[in-house]
Coordinates of C-alpha atoms in Angstrom, one line a residue:
Chain A
M1 CA 138.6 135.3 134.4
K2 CA 136.7 137.3 131.9
K3 CA 138.2 140.6 130.8
Q4 CA 135.9 143.4 131.8
L5 CA 135.3 145.8 128.9
T6 CA 135.4 149.4 130.1
L7 CA 134.2 151.2 127.1
A8 CA 130.7 152.6 127.4
P9 CA 129.0 154.2 124.5
I10 CA 130.1 157.8 123.7
R11 CA 126.5 158.8 123.7
T12 CA 123.2 157.0 124.0
A13 CA 120.7 159.8 123.7
P14 CA 118.8 159.7 120.4
G15 CA 118.9 162.6 118.0
P16 CA 121.5 164.3 115.8
W17 CA 125.1 164.4 116.9
G18 CA 127.0 167.7 116.8
E19 CA 130.6 168.2 115.7
E20 CA 131.9 167.9 119.2
D21 CA 130.3 164.5 119.7
I22 CA 131.7 163.3 116.4
R23 CA 135.2 164.5 117.1
R24 CA 135.2 162.4 120.3
M25 CA 134.7 159.2 118.3
P26 CA 138.3 158.6 117.2
T27 CA 139.7 159.2 120.7
R28 CA 139.0 155.6 121.8
G29 CA 138.2 152.0 120.8
F30 CA 138.7 150.7 117.2
Q31 CA 138.8 154.2 115.6
K32 CA 141.7 155.1 117.9
M33 CA 143.5 151.8 117.0
L34 CA 143.1 152.6 113.3
G35 CA 144.6 156.0 113.9
I36 CA 141.8 158.0 112.3
V37 CA 142.5 161.7 112.3
L38 CA 139.5 163.7 111.5
D39 CA 139.8 166.7 109.2
E40 CA 136.5 168.2 108.0
V41 CA 133.3 167.4 109.8
T42 CA 130.1 168.7 108.4
K43 CA 126.6 167.2 107.8
E44 CA 127.4 166.9 104.1
R45 CA 131.1 166.0 104.1
I46 CA 133.5 164.2 106.4
T47 CA 137.2 163.8 105.7
A48 CA 139.9 162.0 107.6
H49 CA 143.3 160.5 107.2
I50 CA 145.4 157.7 108.7
N51 CA 149.2 157.6 108.9
I52 CA 150.1 154.1 107.9
E53 CA 152.2 152.0 110.3
D54 CA 153.2 148.3 110.4
H55 CA 150.0 147.4 112.2
H56 CA 148.0 148.4 109.1
I57 CA 149.7 146.2 106.7
N58 CA 148.5 143.0 105.0
S59 CA 150.4 139.9 103.9
A60 CA 151.2 141.4 100.5
G61 CA 152.9 144.4 102.0
A62 CA 150.1 146.8 101.2
V63 CA 147.5 148.5 103.5
H64 CA 145.0 145.8 104.6
G65 CA 141.6 146.2 102.8
G66 CA 139.9 146.0 106.2
V67 CA 141.6 149.3 107.2
L68 CA 140.1 151.1 104.1
I69 CA 136.7 149.6 104.8
S70 CA 136.9 150.4 108.5
L71 CA 137.8 154.0 107.8
A72 CA 134.8 154.3 105.4
D73 CA 132.5 152.6 107.8
S74 CA 133.5 155.0 110.5
L75 CA 133.0 158.1 108.3
G76 CA 129.6 156.9 107.0
A77 CA 128.4 156.5 110.5
M78 CA 129.6 160.0 111.4
G79 CA 127.6 161.3 108.4
A80 CA 124.4 159.5 109.5
L81 CA 124.8 160.5 113.1
Q82 CA 124.8 164.2 112.1
N83 CA 121.6 163.8 110.1
L84 CA 119.3 161.9 112.5
G85 CA 115.8 162.9 113.3
P86 CA 115.3 164.0 116.9
M87 CA 114.2 160.6 118.2
H88 CA 116.4 158.4 116.1
V89 CA 119.6 156.4 116.5
T90 CA 121.5 154.7 113.7
S91 CA 123.4 151.6 112.8
T92 CA 125.0 150.3 109.6
L93 CA 122.7 148.0 107.7
E94 CA 125.1 147.0 104.9
S95 CA 128.1 148.1 103.0
K96 CA 129.8 147.5 99.7
T97 CA 133.4 148.0 98.6
N98 CA 135.2 148.0 95.3
F99 CA 139.0 147.9 95.5
V100 CA 140.5 149.4 92.3
R101 CA 144.2 149.8 93.2
P102 CA 146.6 148.1 95.6
C103 CA 147.2 150.6 98.4
V104 CA 150.9 151.0 99.1
S105 CA 151.1 154.4 100.8
E106 CA 152.4 156.1 103.9
S107 CA 149.0 157.6 104.5
I108 CA 145.5 157.2 103.3
S109 CA 142.6 159.7 103.2
G110 CA 138.9 159.2 103.2
E111 CA 136.3 161.5 101.9
C112 CA 132.6 160.7 102.7
Q113 CA 129.5 162.3 101.2
P114 CA 125.8 161.4 101.2
L115 CA 124.1 159.9 98.2
H116 CA 120.8 160.0 99.9
V117 CA 119.5 161.2 103.3
G118 CA 116.0 160.1 104.0
R119 CA 114.0 159.8 107.2
R120 CA 114.4 156.0 107.7
T121 CA 117.7 155.4 105.9
S122 CA 120.7 157.3 104.5
V123 CA 123.3 156.1 102.0
W124 CA 127.0 157.3 102.2
Y125 CA 129.8 157.1 99.6
T126 CA 133.4 157.2 100.7
V127 CA 136.4 157.3 98.4
V128 CA 139.7 156.2 99.9
R129 CA 142.9 157.6 98.3
N130 CA 146.6 157.0 98.7
E131 CA 149.1 159.7 99.4
R132 CA 149.3 160.6 95.8
G133 CA 145.6 161.2 95.6
L134 CA 144.8 158.1 93.6
I135 CA 141.7 156.2 94.4
C136 CA 142.2 152.8 96.1
A137 CA 138.7 152.0 97.0
H138 CA 135.1 153.0 96.7
I139 CA 132.8 152.2 99.6
W140 CA 129.0 152.6 99.8
Q141 CA 127.0 152.0 103.0
T142 CA 123.4 152.2 104.1
Q143 CA 122.5 153.4 107.6
I144 CA 119.2 152.7 109.1
H145 CA 117.6 155.4 111.3
S146 CA 115.2 154.1 113.9
D147 CA 113.4 155.1 117.0
P148 CA 114.6 152.8 119.8
N149 CA 111.2 153.2 121.6
S150 CA 108.9 152.3 118.7
Chain B
M1 CA 161.4 162.2 108.6
K2 CA 159.3 159.5 107.0
K3 CA 158.5 156.4 109.0
Q4 CA 160.1 153.4 107.3
L5 CA 157.7 150.5 107.0
T6 CA 159.5 147.3 107.7
L7 CA 156.9 144.7 106.8
A8 CA 157.7 142.9 103.6
P9 CA 155.2 140.5 102.0
I10 CA 154.9 137.1 103.7
R11 CA 155.3 135.5 100.3
T12 CA 155.6 136.9 96.7
A13 CA 155.9 133.7 94.7
P14 CA 152.8 132.9 92.7
G15 CA 150.8 129.7 93.1
P16 CA 148.7 128.2 95.9
W17 CA 149.6 128.8 99.5
G18 CA 149.9 125.9 101.9
E19 CA 148.5 125.8 105.5
E20 CA 151.9 126.8 106.9
D21 CA 152.0 130.0 104.8
I22 CA 148.4 130.8 105.8
R23 CA 149.1 130.3 109.5
R24 CA 151.9 132.9 109.3
M25 CA 149.4 135.6 108.2
P26 CA 148.0 136.6 111.6
T27 CA 151.4 136.8 113.2
R28 CA 152.0 140.3 112.0
G29 CA 150.5 143.5 110.6
F30 CA 146.8 144.3 110.7
Q31 CA 145.7 140.7 111.3
K32 CA 147.9 140.6 114.4
M33 CA 146.4 143.9 115.6
L34 CA 142.9 142.5 115.1
G35 CA 143.9 139.5 117.2
I36 CA 142.8 136.9 114.7
V37 CA 143.3 133.4 116.1
L38 CA 143.1 130.8 113.3
D39 CA 141.3 127.6 114.1
E40 CA 140.5 125.4 111.0
V41 CA 142.5 126.0 107.8
T42 CA 141.5 123.9 104.7
K43 CA 140.9 124.7 101.1
E44 CA 137.1 124.6 101.7
R45 CA 136.7 126.1 105.1
I46 CA 138.6 128.6 107.3
T47 CA 137.5 129.4 110.8
A48 CA 139.0 131.9 113.3
H49 CA 138.0 133.9 116.4
I50 CA 139.0 137.1 118.0
N51 CA 138.9 137.8 121.7
I52 CA 137.3 141.3 122.0
E53 CA 139.1 144.0 123.8
D54 CA 138.6 147.8 124.2
H55 CA 140.4 148.5 121.0
H56 CA 137.7 146.6 119.0
I57 CA 134.8 148.7 120.3
N58 CA 132.8 151.3 118.4
S59 CA 131.1 154.5 119.7
A60 CA 128.0 152.6 120.7
G61 CA 129.8 150.1 122.9
A62 CA 129.6 147.2 120.5
V63 CA 132.2 145.5 118.3
H64 CA 133.1 147.9 115.4
G65 CA 131.6 146.7 112.1
G66 CA 135.1 147.2 110.6
V67 CA 136.4 144.4 112.9
L68 CA 133.8 142.0 111.5
I69 CA 134.5 142.9 107.9
S70 CA 138.3 142.9 108.4
L71 CA 138.1 139.4 109.9
A72 CA 136.0 138.2 106.9
D73 CA 138.3 139.9 104.4
S74 CA 141.2 138.1 105.9
L75 CA 139.6 134.7 105.9
G76 CA 138.3 135.1 102.3
A77 CA 141.8 135.9 101.1
M78 CA 143.1 132.8 102.9
G79 CA 140.6 130.8 101.1
A80 CA 141.5 132.2 97.7
L81 CA 145.3 131.9 98.4
Q82 CA 144.9 128.1 98.9
N83 CA 143.0 127.7 95.7
L84 CA 145.2 129.6 93.2
G85 CA 146.5 128.2 89.9
P86 CA 150.3 127.6 89.7
M87 CA 151.1 131.0 88.2
H88 CA 148.4 133.1 89.9
V89 CA 148.3 135.7 92.7
T90 CA 145.1 137.1 94.2
S91 CA 143.6 140.3 95.5
T92 CA 140.2 141.2 96.8
L93 CA 138.1 142.8 94.1
E94 CA 135.0 143.7 96.1
S95 CA 133.2 142.8 99.2
K96 CA 129.6 143.1 100.6
T97 CA 128.4 143.0 104.1
N98 CA 125.0 142.7 105.7
F99 CA 124.9 143.4 109.5
V100 CA 121.9 141.7 111.1
R101 CA 122.5 142.1 114.8
P102 CA 124.5 144.5 117.0
C103 CA 127.6 142.6 118.1
V104 CA 128.1 142.9 121.9
S105 CA 130.2 139.9 122.8
E106 CA 133.5 139.0 124.5
S107 CA 134.6 137.1 121.4
I108 CA 133.5 136.7 117.8
S109 CA 134.1 133.9 115.4
G110 CA 134.2 133.8 111.6
E111 CA 133.5 130.8 109.3
C112 CA 134.4 131.2 105.7
Q113 CA 133.5 128.9 102.8
P114 CA 133.6 129.2 99.0
L115 CA 130.5 129.9 96.9
H116 CA 132.5 129.6 93.7
V117 CA 136.1 128.7 92.9
G118 CA 136.9 129.4 89.2
R119 CA 140.1 129.9 87.4
R120 CA 140.0 133.7 87.2
T121 CA 137.9 134.5 90.3
S122 CA 136.6 133.0 93.5
V123 CA 133.7 134.0 95.7
W124 CA 133.8 133.6 99.5
Y125 CA 131.1 133.7 102.1
T126 CA 131.9 134.4 105.7
V127 CA 129.5 134.3 108.6
V128 CA 130.5 136.2 111.8
R129 CA 128.9 135.1 115.1
N130 CA 128.9 136.4 118.6
E131 CA 129.9 134.2 121.6
R132 CA 126.4 132.7 121.8
G133 CA 126.6 131.5 118.2
L134 CA 124.2 134.1 116.9
I135 CA 124.9 135.6 113.5
C136 CA 126.0 139.2 113.5
A137 CA 127.1 139.7 109.9
H138 CA 127.1 138.0 106.5
I139 CA 130.1 139.0 104.3
W140 CA 130.6 138.0 100.6
Q141 CA 133.8 138.8 98.7
T142 CA 135.2 138.3 95.2
Q143 CA 138.9 137.5 94.8
I144 CA 140.5 137.9 91.4
H145 CA 143.2 135.4 90.4
S146 CA 145.7 136.8 87.9
D147 CA 149.1 136.0 86.4
P148 CA 151.3 139.0 87.4
N149 CA 153.4 138.3 84.2
S150 CA 150.6 138.4 81.6
Chain C
M1 CA 98.9 162.4 74.7
K2 CA 100.2 160.5 77.7
K3 CA 99.7 156.8 77.9
Q4 CA 97.5 156.0 80.8
L5 CA 98.9 153.2 82.9
T6 CA 96.2 150.8 84.0
L7 CA 97.9 148.7 86.6
A8 CA 96.9 149.5 90.1
P9 CA 98.7 147.8 93.0
I10 CA 97.7 144.2 93.7
R11 CA 97.2 145.1 97.3
T12 CA 97.7 148.3 99.3
A13 CA 96.6 147.1 102.8
P14 CA 99.5 146.7 105.2
G15 CA 100.3 143.4 106.9
P16 CA 101.5 140.0 105.8
W17 CA 100.4 138.7 102.4
G18 CA 99.0 135.2 102.1
E19 CA 99.9 132.6 99.4
E20 CA 96.9 133.6 97.3
D21 CA 98.1 137.3 97.2
I22 CA 101.6 136.1 96.3
R23 CA 100.4 133.9 93.5
R24 CA 98.6 136.8 91.8
M25 CA 101.9 138.7 91.5
P26 CA 103.2 137.0 88.3
T27 CA 99.9 137.3 86.5
R28 CA 100.6 140.9 85.4
G29 CA 103.2 143.6 84.8
F30 CA 106.9 143.0 84.7
Q31 CA 106.7 139.6 86.4
K32 CA 104.3 138.4 83.7
M33 CA 106.6 139.8 81.0
L34 CA 109.5 137.9 82.6
G35 CA 107.4 134.7 82.5
I36 CA 107.8 133.9 86.2
V37 CA 106.1 130.6 87.0
L38 CA 105.8 130.1 90.8
D39 CA 106.4 126.7 92.2
E40 CA 106.7 126.6 96.0
V41 CA 105.4 129.5 98.1
T42 CA 106.0 129.4 101.8
K43 CA 107.2 131.9 104.4
E44 CA 110.7 130.3 104.4
R45 CA 111.1 129.3 100.8
I46 CA 109.9 130.5 97.4
T47 CA 110.9 128.8 94.2
A48 CA 110.0 129.6 90.6
H49 CA 111.2 129.1 87.0
I50 CA 111.2 130.9 83.7
N51 CA 111.1 129.2 80.3
I52 CA 113.7 131.1 78.3
E53 CA 112.6 132.7 75.0
D54 CA 114.3 135.1 72.6
H55 CA 113.1 138.1 74.6
H56 CA 115.3 137.0 77.6
I57 CA 118.5 136.9 75.6
N58 CA 121.5 139.3 75.8
S59 CA 123.9 140.4 73.1
A60 CA 126.2 137.4 73.8
G61 CA 123.5 134.9 73.2
A62 CA 123.0 134.0 76.9
V63 CA 120.2 134.9 79.3
H64 CA 120.5 138.6 80.2
G65 CA 121.8 139.2 83.7
G66 CA 118.8 141.5 84.3
V67 CA 116.5 138.5 83.9
L68 CA 118.3 136.6 86.7
I69 CA 118.3 139.6 89.0
S70 CA 114.7 140.5 88.3
L71 CA 113.6 137.0 89.1
A72 CA 115.5 137.1 92.4
D73 CA 114.2 140.6 93.2
S74 CA 110.6 139.3 92.7
L75 CA 111.1 136.3 94.9
G76 CA 112.8 138.2 97.7
A77 CA 109.9 140.6 97.8
M78 CA 107.5 137.7 98.0
G79 CA 109.5 136.4 100.9
A80 CA 109.4 139.7 102.8
L81 CA 105.7 140.3 102.0
Q82 CA 104.8 137.0 103.7
N83 CA 106.7 138.0 106.8
L84 CA 105.5 141.5 107.5
G85 CA 104.2 142.7 110.8
P86 CA 100.5 143.6 110.9
M87 CA 101.0 147.4 110.2
H88 CA 103.9 147.1 107.8
V89 CA 104.6 147.3 104.0
T90 CA 107.9 146.5 102.4
S91 CA 110.2 147.7 99.6
T92 CA 113.6 146.6 98.4
L93 CA 116.3 148.7 99.9
E94 CA 119.3 147.2 98.1
S95 CA 120.5 144.1 96.3
K96 CA 123.7 142.5 95.4
T97 CA 124.5 139.9 92.7
N98 CA 127.5 137.7 91.9
F99 CA 127.4 136.1 88.5
V100 CA 129.4 132.9 88.5
R101 CA 128.6 131.2 85.2
P102 CA 127.3 132.4 81.8
C103 CA 123.6 131.3 81.7
V104 CA 122.9 129.5 78.4
S105 CA 119.9 127.5 79.2
E106 CA 116.3 126.8 78.0
S107 CA 115.0 127.5 81.5
I108 CA 116.2 129.0 84.7
S109 CA 115.1 128.4 88.2
G110 CA 115.3 130.5 91.3
E111 CA 115.3 129.4 95.0
C112 CA 114.9 132.1 97.6
Q113 CA 115.4 131.7 101.4
P114 CA 115.7 134.2 104.3
L115 CA 119.1 134.9 105.9
H116 CA 117.5 137.2 108.4
V117 CA 113.9 138.1 109.3
G118 CA 113.7 141.0 111.7
R119 CA 111.0 143.5 112.5
R120 CA 112.4 146.4 110.5
T121 CA 114.3 144.6 107.8
S122 CA 114.7 141.2 106.2
V123 CA 117.5 139.8 104.1
W124 CA 116.8 137.3 101.3
Y125 CA 119.2 135.0 99.4
T126 CA 118.3 133.7 96.0
V127 CA 120.2 131.2 93.9
V128 CA 119.5 131.1 90.2
R129 CA 120.4 127.8 88.4
N130 CA 120.4 126.7 84.7
E131 CA 118.4 123.7 83.4
R132 CA 121.3 121.4 84.5
G133 CA 121.0 122.6 88.1
L134 CA 124.3 124.5 88.0
I135 CA 124.4 127.9 89.8
C136 CA 124.6 130.9 87.5
A137 CA 124.1 133.7 90.1
H138 CA 123.8 134.4 93.8
I139 CA 121.6 137.4 94.7
W140 CA 121.2 138.9 98.2
Q141 CA 118.7 141.7 99.0
T142 CA 117.5 143.7 101.9
Q143 CA 113.8 144.5 102.3
I144 CA 112.8 147.4 104.6
H145 CA 109.6 146.9 106.6
S146 CA 107.9 150.1 107.6
D147 CA 104.7 151.5 108.8
P148 CA 103.3 153.9 106.2
N149 CA 101.5 155.9 108.9
S150 CA 104.4 156.5 111.2
Chain D
M1 CA 109.2 119.9 71.4
K2 CA 111.9 122.3 72.6
K3 CA 111.7 125.9 71.5
Q4 CA 114.6 126.7 69.2
L5 CA 116.2 130.0 70.2
T6 CA 117.2 132.0 67.2
L7 CA 119.2 134.8 68.7
A8 CA 122.9 134.5 68.0
P9 CA 125.4 136.8 69.7
I10 CA 125.5 140.3 68.1
R11 CA 129.3 139.9 67.9
T12 CA 131.8 137.3 69.0
A13 CA 135.1 138.8 67.9
P14 CA 137.2 140.0 70.9
G15 CA 138.3 143.7 71.1
P16 CA 136.6 147.0 71.7
W17 CA 133.1 147.6 70.3
G18 CA 132.3 150.7 68.3
E19 CA 129.3 152.9 68.6
E20 CA 127.5 151.1 65.7
D21 CA 127.9 147.7 67.5
I22 CA 126.6 149.2 70.7
R23 CA 123.5 150.7 69.0
R24 CA 122.5 147.3 67.7
M25 CA 122.2 145.9 71.2
P26 CA 118.8 147.3 72.1
T27 CA 117.3 146.1 68.8
R28 CA 116.6 142.6 70.0
G29 CA 116.4 140.2 73.0
F30 CA 115.9 141.5 76.5
Q31 CA 117.0 145.0 75.8
K32 CA 114.3 145.3 73.2
M33 CA 111.7 143.9 75.5
L34 CA 112.8 146.5 78.1
G35 CA 112.3 149.2 75.5
I36 CA 115.8 150.7 76.0
V37 CA 116.3 153.8 73.8
L38 CA 119.9 154.8 73.6
D39 CA 120.7 158.5 73.7
E40 CA 124.4 159.3 74.2
V41 CA 127.0 156.6 73.5
T42 CA 130.7 157.3 74.2
K43 CA 133.5 155.5 75.9
E44 CA 133.0 157.6 79.1
R45 CA 129.2 158.1 79.2
I46 CA 126.2 156.1 78.0
T47 CA 122.7 157.4 78.5
A48 CA 119.3 155.9 77.7
H49 CA 115.7 156.0 78.6
I50 CA 112.7 153.7 78.7
N51 CA 109.1 154.8 78.2
I52 CA 107.2 153.0 81.0
E53 CA 104.3 150.7 80.0
D54 CA 102.1 148.2 82.0
H55 CA 104.6 145.5 81.4
H56 CA 107.3 147.3 83.4
I57 CA 105.1 147.6 86.6
N58 CA 105.5 145.8 89.9
S59 CA 102.8 144.7 92.3
A60 CA 102.8 148.1 94.1
G61 CA 102.0 150.0 90.9
A62 CA 105.6 151.4 90.5
V63 CA 108.3 150.5 88.0
H64 CA 109.7 147.1 89.0
G65 CA 113.2 147.3 90.5
G66 CA 114.4 144.7 88.0
V67 CA 113.7 147.2 85.2
L68 CA 116.0 149.7 86.8
I69 CA 118.7 147.2 87.4
S70 CA 118.4 145.7 84.0
L71 CA 118.7 149.1 82.4
A72 CA 121.9 149.8 84.4
D73 CA 123.3 146.3 83.7
S74 CA 122.9 146.9 80.0
L75 CA 124.5 150.3 80.1
G76 CA 127.5 149.1 82.2
A77 CA 128.1 146.3 79.7
M78 CA 128.1 148.9 76.9
G79 CA 130.6 150.9 78.7
A80 CA 133.0 148.0 79.3
L81 CA 132.6 146.7 75.7
Q82 CA 133.8 150.1 74.3
N83 CA 136.9 150.0 76.6
L84 CA 138.2 146.4 76.0
G85 CA 141.7 145.6 75.1
P86 CA 142.2 144.1 71.6
M87 CA 142.0 140.5 72.6
H88 CA 139.4 140.8 75.4
V89 CA 135.8 140.0 75.9
T90 CA 133.8 141.0 78.9
S91 CA 131.1 139.8 81.2
T92 CA 129.4 141.2 84.4
L93 CA 131.0 139.8 87.5
E94 CA 128.8 141.5 90.1
S95 CA 126.5 144.4 90.6
K96 CA 125.0 146.3 93.6
T97 CA 121.9 148.5 93.7
N98 CA 120.6 150.9 96.2
F99 CA 117.0 152.0 95.7
V100 CA 116.4 155.4 97.2
R101 CA 112.9 156.4 96.0
P102 CA 109.9 154.5 94.7
C103 CA 109.8 154.9 90.9
V104 CA 106.4 156.0 89.8
S105 CA 107.1 157.7 86.5
E106 CA 106.0 157.6 82.8
S107 CA 109.7 157.3 81.8
I108 CA 113.0 156.5 83.4
S109 CA 116.5 157.5 82.3
G110 CA 119.8 156.0 83.0
E111 CA 123.2 157.7 83.0
C112 CA 126.3 155.4 83.2
Q113 CA 129.9 156.5 83.8
P114 CA 133.1 154.6 84.7
L115 CA 134.5 154.7 88.2
H116 CA 137.5 152.7 87.1
V117 CA 138.8 151.3 83.8
G118 CA 141.6 148.9 84.2
R119 CA 143.0 146.2 82.0
R120 CA 141.4 143.2 83.7
T121 CA 138.3 144.8 85.2
S122 CA 136.2 148.0 84.9
V123 CA 133.7 149.5 87.4
W124 CA 130.6 151.3 86.2
Y125 CA 128.2 153.6 88.0
T126 CA 124.7 154.1 86.8
V127 CA 122.1 156.6 88.2
V128 CA 118.5 155.9 87.2
R129 CA 116.1 158.9 87.4
N130 CA 112.4 159.4 87.1
E131 CA 110.8 161.8 84.7
R132 CA 111.3 164.7 87.1
G133 CA 115.0 164.0 87.2
L134 CA 114.9 162.6 90.8
I135 CA 117.2 159.7 91.5
C136 CA 115.4 156.4 92.1
A137 CA 118.4 154.0 92.1
H138 CA 122.2 153.9 92.2
I139 CA 123.8 150.9 90.6
W140 CA 127.4 149.8 90.5
Q141 CA 128.8 146.9 88.6
T142 CA 132.1 145.2 87.9
Q143 CA 133.0 143.9 84.5
I144 CA 135.7 141.4 84.0
H145 CA 137.8 141.7 80.8
S146 CA 139.4 138.4 79.8
D147 CA 141.1 136.8 76.9
P148 CA 139.0 133.8 75.8
N149 CA 142.1 132.1 74.5
S150 CA 144.2 132.3 77.6

């Protein structure tokens, strides 16, 4: 028998999300499993951290690259959601990561800022650091903003 | 008190990994949390699937993009590990994703193949599909192969 | 005194371009300087070649990476232009290149095909080969399709 | 009869390039055809501009995206060349561009800085601006540093 998924969208109405909407995002689903803890939430800057546990580790004993990218992907979406036009929703169109240091750390932090906020797209840049503040990964992503009714 | 991580690397010796090494990778850590189930494992093709549960879901009710990228990142590493020179280890240098369809599905599958296998680097291409076989994401990644003693 | 640029757009009307429009593109501007010679032009496949001269060479004596990317960028745009909706124009949103072999060759060829053709975006994949048919670069690019009046 | 290419490499010896070597790069080949004029050249920052002429223009009447990427590709290589180890040479492994504004301008400028300088790789970030100083494109690229004799 098929498993019935129970997670509905947090919000389906178009238009910009407020801080309260954003802060509900890590309370469930994949963001909760990742253990994302939101720190700062503004339209121009979103920061968060994750306390690393065994279930974040890769086969080399470091934090799995997918954890770093997933953190960034989540923060970039939060950035775009806060900057939508009144009739728009957003989804991630593409993302790019450069890993510059193996991430062996008891916690990681992500800092996300916009490189571009346009009407139809926005571009977000997230730096992920280890507990010593050294950069482990640079992640850039493009969000498309579109009117679901057009 | 600090949490003591208990996950050691699956293998630290340089050189190419065999299928048995590879099949141990999803038994622990982040790959286990993702629920990666390996299907085919060869030097030229690695396939896997994930049965989607609530903890894979994003705030729009679809599979979180980070799940798709993390699956691909894992498969690309498996490809590189099987193709290393005798004194080499590998890590992911960079990756790029294009999302082409929202992923609402009870399972996803990933199929990973090499675009280039050189001595110092390899490039891997993973397609992630929904349960109907439709492509949700294209992911490309570069693995660097290096001698830890040089 | 400012130099007066004399190159107007080839076409400003929205909607899909036909083969005749496409074949005018390499007759002027940067595509002409690159020496792009179009071979096949269809909605699903565009191929072209460039005969390499001194002005394509980089400081290592190979074809400059920018020539390979510029060829791909041109072909991807040609692909998108042929697949536009009636009220749409297109521009390149982003592109990604992996170089896998130094390109020392008297000619290069590019072969471009779609990975995805949607209403709002399309994704194009170009392979650039040397005269022996060996792949030198893989290039992927996203085109945005938008209505200039909305 | 085959055209005989006459451009030898500017320098083949491994090891870091000095400013004088770098400033010879735009005097010939593709960099000359692009019209790259070097401004600042240091190990941590390279800036340049191009005066736009008809042969830089695309089919929409703007500067061709390939010109912007080619400028960045050139500057990133100049950055890596200055930061090589004594036995190393470099080549571009991959690059990524986000276009954020159509580039209609009588000149463009590029500013390139390192995001990471390691032993085996370096990552460079170039911003290309129009004559008003507005950003048209963000370009990131990875250079591999390798010993040709190992």
